[in-house]
Amino acid sequence: EDQVTQSPEALRLQEGESSSLNCSYTVSGLRGLFWYRQDPGKGPEFLFTLYSAGEEKEKERLKATLTKKESFLHITAPKPEDSATYLCAVRRRGNAGNMLTFGGGTRLMVKP
Amino acid sequence: ETGVTQSPTHLIKTRGQQVTLRCSSQSGHNTVSWYQQALGQGPQFIFQYYREEENGRGNFPPRFSGLQFPNYSSELNVNALELDDSALYLCASSQERSGTAYEQYFGPGTRLTVT
């Protein structure tokens, strides 16, 4: 069974204080790892897809990296508007349907 | 380009009742997936529809059912509602082609409360 664990569950940062969120996964044959941002009461917003170990993607202050066992979302010099829950999900190679297995998320709070 | 839309936004039902939630896919997308998200947790996959047929199902009982229409819009039906069905229901659309993991784009969700 696919498993995704995110840590920490919650993270408080001061504006400008860089940090990383962790996503550990167990899946038999990774087809893709996805990062989403979710604001309270809203649907997840797509950020990145990573396909293979060593791959990196960047968007503004966010950078996602992937190894064979985990992914990191690095946040450089965060701003209060980066406050949200960040979700990680995996899709297994060959599964019937586009089933994404999500982690529980990391709730990020950035204080000015 | 129109994003994924869902209706209604909020819904309150009584235990034992039935509910239908609706979703319109993003323009150009042929696949719809439904997820249930309990408060403070990550979304859980319910099922997916591709070309109007169920194409994968998560660990949800048969009282959760769905439909996809020729215009790729979709419905989620839940019968015999239970208190534990209270959650945010998310619809996601994608353009599926074999061999690639295409990202799913989510709608704003429907907040269902069962009393």
Short mmCIF file of C-alpha atoms in Angstrom, two decimals:
data_model
loop_
_atom_site.label_atom_id
_atom_site.label_comp_id
_atom_site.label_asym_id
_atom_site.label_seq_id
_atom_site.Cartn_x
_atom_site.Cartn_y
_atom_site.Cartn_z
CA GLU A 1 0.00 0.00 0.00
CA ASP A 2 1.27 3.46 -0.91
CA GLN A 3 2.16 5.70 2.04
CA VAL A 4 2.99 9.39 2.25
CA THR A 5 4.13 11.08 5.46
CA GLN A 6 4.71 14.80 5.73
CA SER A 7 6.68 16.60 8.42
CA PRO A 8 6.45 18.72 10.34
CA GLU A 9 2.66 18.88 10.77
CA ALA A 10 2.91 22.61 11.46
CA LEU A 11 5.69 25.14 10.97
CA ARG A 12 5.90 28.74 12.14
CA LEU A 13 8.45 31.00 10.44
CA GLN A 14 9.32 34.64 10.62
CA GLU A 15 9.17 36.50 7.35
CA GLY A 16 12.48 35.92 5.54
CA GLU A 17 13.36 32.79 7.55
CA SER A 18 14.04 30.01 5.01
CA SER A 19 13.12 26.39 5.76
CA SER A 20 12.19 23.03 4.21
CA LEU A 21 9.15 20.77 4.33
CA ASN A 22 9.60 17.02 4.08
CA CYS A 23 7.55 14.39 2.26
CA SER A 24 8.56 10.76 2.78
CA TYR A 25 6.92 8.19 0.55
CA THR A 26 6.64 4.46 0.00
CA VAL A 27 5.31 3.39 -3.39
CA SER A 28 6.00 0.43 -5.64
CA GLY A 29 7.07 2.23 -8.79
CA LEU A 30 6.68 6.00 -8.71
CA ARG A 31 4.96 7.56 -11.70
CA GLY A 32 4.95 11.06 -10.27
CA LEU A 33 5.16 13.09 -7.07
CA PHE A 34 3.01 16.19 -6.79
CA TRP A 35 3.09 19.26 -4.55
CA TYR A 36 -0.02 21.33 -3.91
CA ARG A 37 -0.80 24.42 -1.87
CA GLN A 38 -4.16 24.64 -0.09
CA ASP A 39 -5.63 27.75 1.49
CA PRO A 40 -8.30 27.33 4.21
CA GLY A 41 -11.68 26.25 2.81
CA LYS A 42 -10.39 26.04 -0.77
CA GLY A 43 -9.27 23.32 -3.15
CA PRO A 44 -5.60 22.40 -3.58
CA GLU A 45 -3.63 24.49 -6.07
CA PHE A 46 -1.09 22.64 -8.21
CA LEU A 47 2.55 23.63 -7.72
CA PHE A 48 4.95 20.99 -9.11
CA THR A 49 5.27 17.50 -10.57
CA LEU A 50 8.51 15.53 -10.09
CA TYR A 51 9.10 12.30 -11.99
CA SER A 52 12.51 10.91 -11.07
CA ALA A 53 15.18 11.10 -8.38
CA GLY A 54 17.46 14.09 -8.80
CA GLU A 55 14.84 16.24 -10.44
CA GLU A 56 14.31 19.80 -9.18
CA LYS A 57 11.71 22.45 -10.00
CA GLU A 58 11.40 26.06 -8.93
CA LYS A 59 8.65 28.63 -8.78
CA GLU A 60 9.24 32.01 -7.17
CA ARG A 61 10.34 31.33 -3.57
CA LEU A 62 9.62 27.59 -3.77
CA LYS A 63 11.94 24.80 -4.89
CA ALA A 64 10.99 21.12 -4.93
CA THR A 65 13.50 18.27 -5.00
CA LEU A 66 13.10 14.49 -5.21
CA THR A 67 15.09 11.47 -4.03
CA LYS A 68 14.14 7.79 -4.14
CA LYS A 69 12.51 7.99 -0.71
CA GLU A 70 11.51 11.60 -0.11
CA SER A 71 10.84 15.02 -1.51
CA PHE A 72 11.61 18.42 -0.05
CA LEU A 73 9.86 21.71 -0.59
CA HIS A 74 12.34 24.48 0.15
CA ILE A 75 10.94 27.92 0.90
CA THR A 76 13.42 30.76 0.53
CA ALA A 77 12.77 34.06 2.32
CA PRO A 78 9.05 33.35 2.85
CA LYS A 79 6.43 36.08 3.00
CA PRO A 80 3.15 36.09 4.97
CA GLU A 81 1.25 35.29 1.75
CA ASP A 82 3.07 31.94 1.62
CA SER A 83 1.05 30.86 4.67
CA ALA A 84 -1.01 27.81 3.66
CA THR A 85 -1.12 24.03 3.97
CA TYR A 86 1.29 22.29 1.61
CA LEU A 87 0.26 18.84 0.42
CA CYS A 88 2.40 16.14 -1.15
CA ALA A 89 0.91 13.27 -3.19
CA VAL A 90 2.21 10.29 -5.16
CA ARG A 91 0.88 8.32 -8.10
CA ARG A 92 2.00 4.71 -8.51
CA ARG A 93 3.07 3.37 -11.86
CA GLY A 94 0.39 1.15 -13.38
CA ASN A 95 -2.43 1.86 -10.94
CA ALA A 96 -5.90 1.78 -12.34
CA GLY A 97 -7.18 5.29 -12.49
CA ASN A 98 -5.36 8.45 -11.61
CA MET A 99 -5.33 7.74 -7.89
CA LEU A 100 -3.25 10.18 -5.90
CA THR A 101 -2.23 9.19 -2.38
CA PHE A 102 -1.84 12.31 -0.24
CA GLY A 103 0.06 13.00 2.93
CA GLY A 104 -1.55 14.83 5.83
CA GLY A 105 0.02 18.15 4.85
CA THR A 106 2.24 20.72 6.54
CA ARG A 107 0.50 23.84 7.82
CA LEU A 108 2.88 26.76 7.27
CA MET A 109 2.43 30.08 9.07
CA VAL A 110 4.71 32.99 8.16
CA LYS A 111 4.63 35.93 10.53
CA PRO A 112 5.58 39.45 9.46
CA GLU B 1 -9.54 28.97 -19.93
CA THR B 2 -12.24 27.98 -17.43
CA GLY B 3 -11.13 26.20 -14.28
CA VAL B 4 -12.85 23.41 -12.38
CA THR B 5 -16.14 24.47 -10.82
CA GLN B 6 -18.25 22.70 -8.18
CA SER B 7 -21.73 23.15 -6.81
CA PRO B 8 -23.11 23.70 -4.31
CA THR B 9 -20.52 25.43 -2.12
CA HIS B 10 -22.04 24.28 1.14
CA LEU B 11 -24.68 21.70 1.99
CA ILE B 12 -26.31 20.50 5.20
CA LYS B 13 -28.05 17.11 5.21
CA THR B 14 -29.55 14.79 7.78
CA ARG B 15 -28.25 11.28 8.49
CA GLY B 16 -29.88 8.75 6.14
CA GLN B 17 -30.55 11.24 3.36
CA GLN B 18 -29.03 11.22 -0.12
CA VAL B 19 -26.91 13.95 -1.73
CA THR B 20 -25.68 14.81 -5.23
CA LEU B 21 -22.64 16.99 -5.79
CA ARG B 22 -21.72 18.43 -9.19
CA CYS B 23 -18.48 19.25 -10.97
CA SER B 24 -17.55 20.85 -14.29
CA SER B 25 -14.12 19.91 -15.63
CA GLN B 26 -11.49 22.33 -16.83
CA SER B 27 -11.74 22.99 -20.55
CA GLY B 28 -9.95 20.29 -22.59
CA HIS B 29 -9.78 17.75 -19.76
CA ASN B 30 -11.25 14.26 -20.22
CA THR B 31 -10.89 12.75 -16.74
CA VAL B 32 -12.55 13.55 -13.43
CA SER B 33 -11.51 12.32 -10.00
CA TRP B 34 -13.32 12.78 -6.70
CA TYR B 35 -11.71 13.10 -3.28
CA GLN B 36 -12.97 13.35 0.30
CA GLN B 37 -11.04 15.59 2.69
CA ALA B 38 -11.82 15.43 6.41
CA LEU B 39 -10.84 18.40 8.53
CA GLY B 40 -7.09 18.56 9.13
CA GLN B 41 -6.31 15.63 6.81
CA GLY B 42 -5.13 15.13 3.26
CA PRO B 43 -7.63 14.29 0.50
CA GLN B 44 -8.62 10.62 0.03
CA PHE B 45 -9.35 9.23 -3.42
CA ILE B 46 -12.95 8.11 -3.95
CA PHE B 47 -13.02 7.24 -7.67
CA GLN B 48 -12.15 8.43 -11.15
CA TYR B 49 -14.18 8.64 -14.37
CA TYR B 50 -12.72 8.47 -17.85
CA ARG B 51 -14.86 8.39 -21.01
CA GLU B 52 -17.99 8.11 -18.85
CA GLU B 53 -16.84 4.95 -17.06
CA GLU B 54 -15.45 4.40 -13.58
CA ASN B 55 -11.71 3.90 -14.02
CA GLY B 56 -10.44 3.26 -10.50
CA ARG B 57 -11.86 3.33 -7.01
CA GLY B 58 -10.49 3.95 -3.56
CA ASN B 59 -11.59 2.36 -0.31
CA PHE B 60 -15.14 3.72 -0.26
CA PRO B 61 -18.39 1.70 0.01
CA PRO B 62 -20.86 1.30 -2.90
CA ARG B 63 -23.17 3.98 -1.47
CA PHE B 64 -20.66 6.39 -3.02
CA SER B 65 -21.38 6.41 -6.76
CA GLY B 66 -20.81 8.72 -9.67
CA LEU B 67 -21.45 9.67 -13.25
CA GLN B 68 -19.52 11.41 -15.99
CA PHE B 69 -21.39 13.06 -18.86
CA PRO B 70 -20.36 13.48 -22.53
CA ASN B 71 -19.29 17.08 -21.82
CA TYR B 72 -16.95 15.66 -19.11
CA SER B 73 -18.94 17.15 -16.23
CA SER B 74 -19.52 14.77 -13.33
CA GLU B 75 -21.71 13.98 -10.34
CA LEU B 76 -20.93 12.35 -7.01
CA ASN B 77 -23.87 10.68 -5.29
CA VAL B 78 -23.85 9.52 -1.69
CA ASN B 79 -26.73 7.45 -0.32
CA ALA B 80 -27.67 6.76 3.28
CA LEU B 81 -25.55 9.58 4.65
CA GLU B 82 -23.61 8.98 7.85
CA LEU B 83 -22.17 11.51 10.28
CA ASP B 84 -18.64 10.54 9.17
CA ASP B 85 -19.46 11.65 5.62
CA SER B 86 -19.12 15.25 6.79
CA ALA B 87 -16.13 16.57 4.85
CA LEU B 88 -14.92 18.75 1.99
CA TYR B 89 -15.57 16.95 -1.31
CA LEU B 90 -13.11 17.84 -4.03
CA CYS B 91 -13.36 17.29 -7.74
CA ALA B 92 -10.21 17.26 -9.88
CA SER B 93 -9.85 17.15 -13.64
CA SER B 94 -6.92 16.13 -15.81
CA GLN B 95 -6.08 15.24 -19.39
CA GLU B 96 -5.06 11.61 -19.20
CA ARG B 97 -2.82 9.90 -21.70
CA SER B 98 -1.05 6.60 -21.09
CA GLY B 99 2.48 6.58 -19.70
CA THR B 100 2.51 10.00 -18.08
CA ALA B 101 1.38 11.33 -14.72
CA TYR B 102 -0.54 14.45 -15.60
CA GLU B 103 -1.32 16.90 -12.85
CA GLN B 104 -4.84 17.15 -11.55
CA TYR B 105 -6.50 20.53 -11.15
CA PHE B 106 -8.88 20.85 -8.24
CA GLY B 107 -12.11 22.72 -7.84
CA PRO B 108 -12.98 24.78 -4.75
CA GLY B 109 -14.85 21.90 -3.13
CA THR B 110 -18.27 21.33 -1.60
CA ARG B 111 -18.46 21.42 2.18
CA LEU B 112 -20.97 18.74 3.29
CA THR B 113 -22.23 18.67 6.86
CA VAL B 114 -24.31 15.69 8.02
CA THR B 115 -26.31 16.17 11.21
#
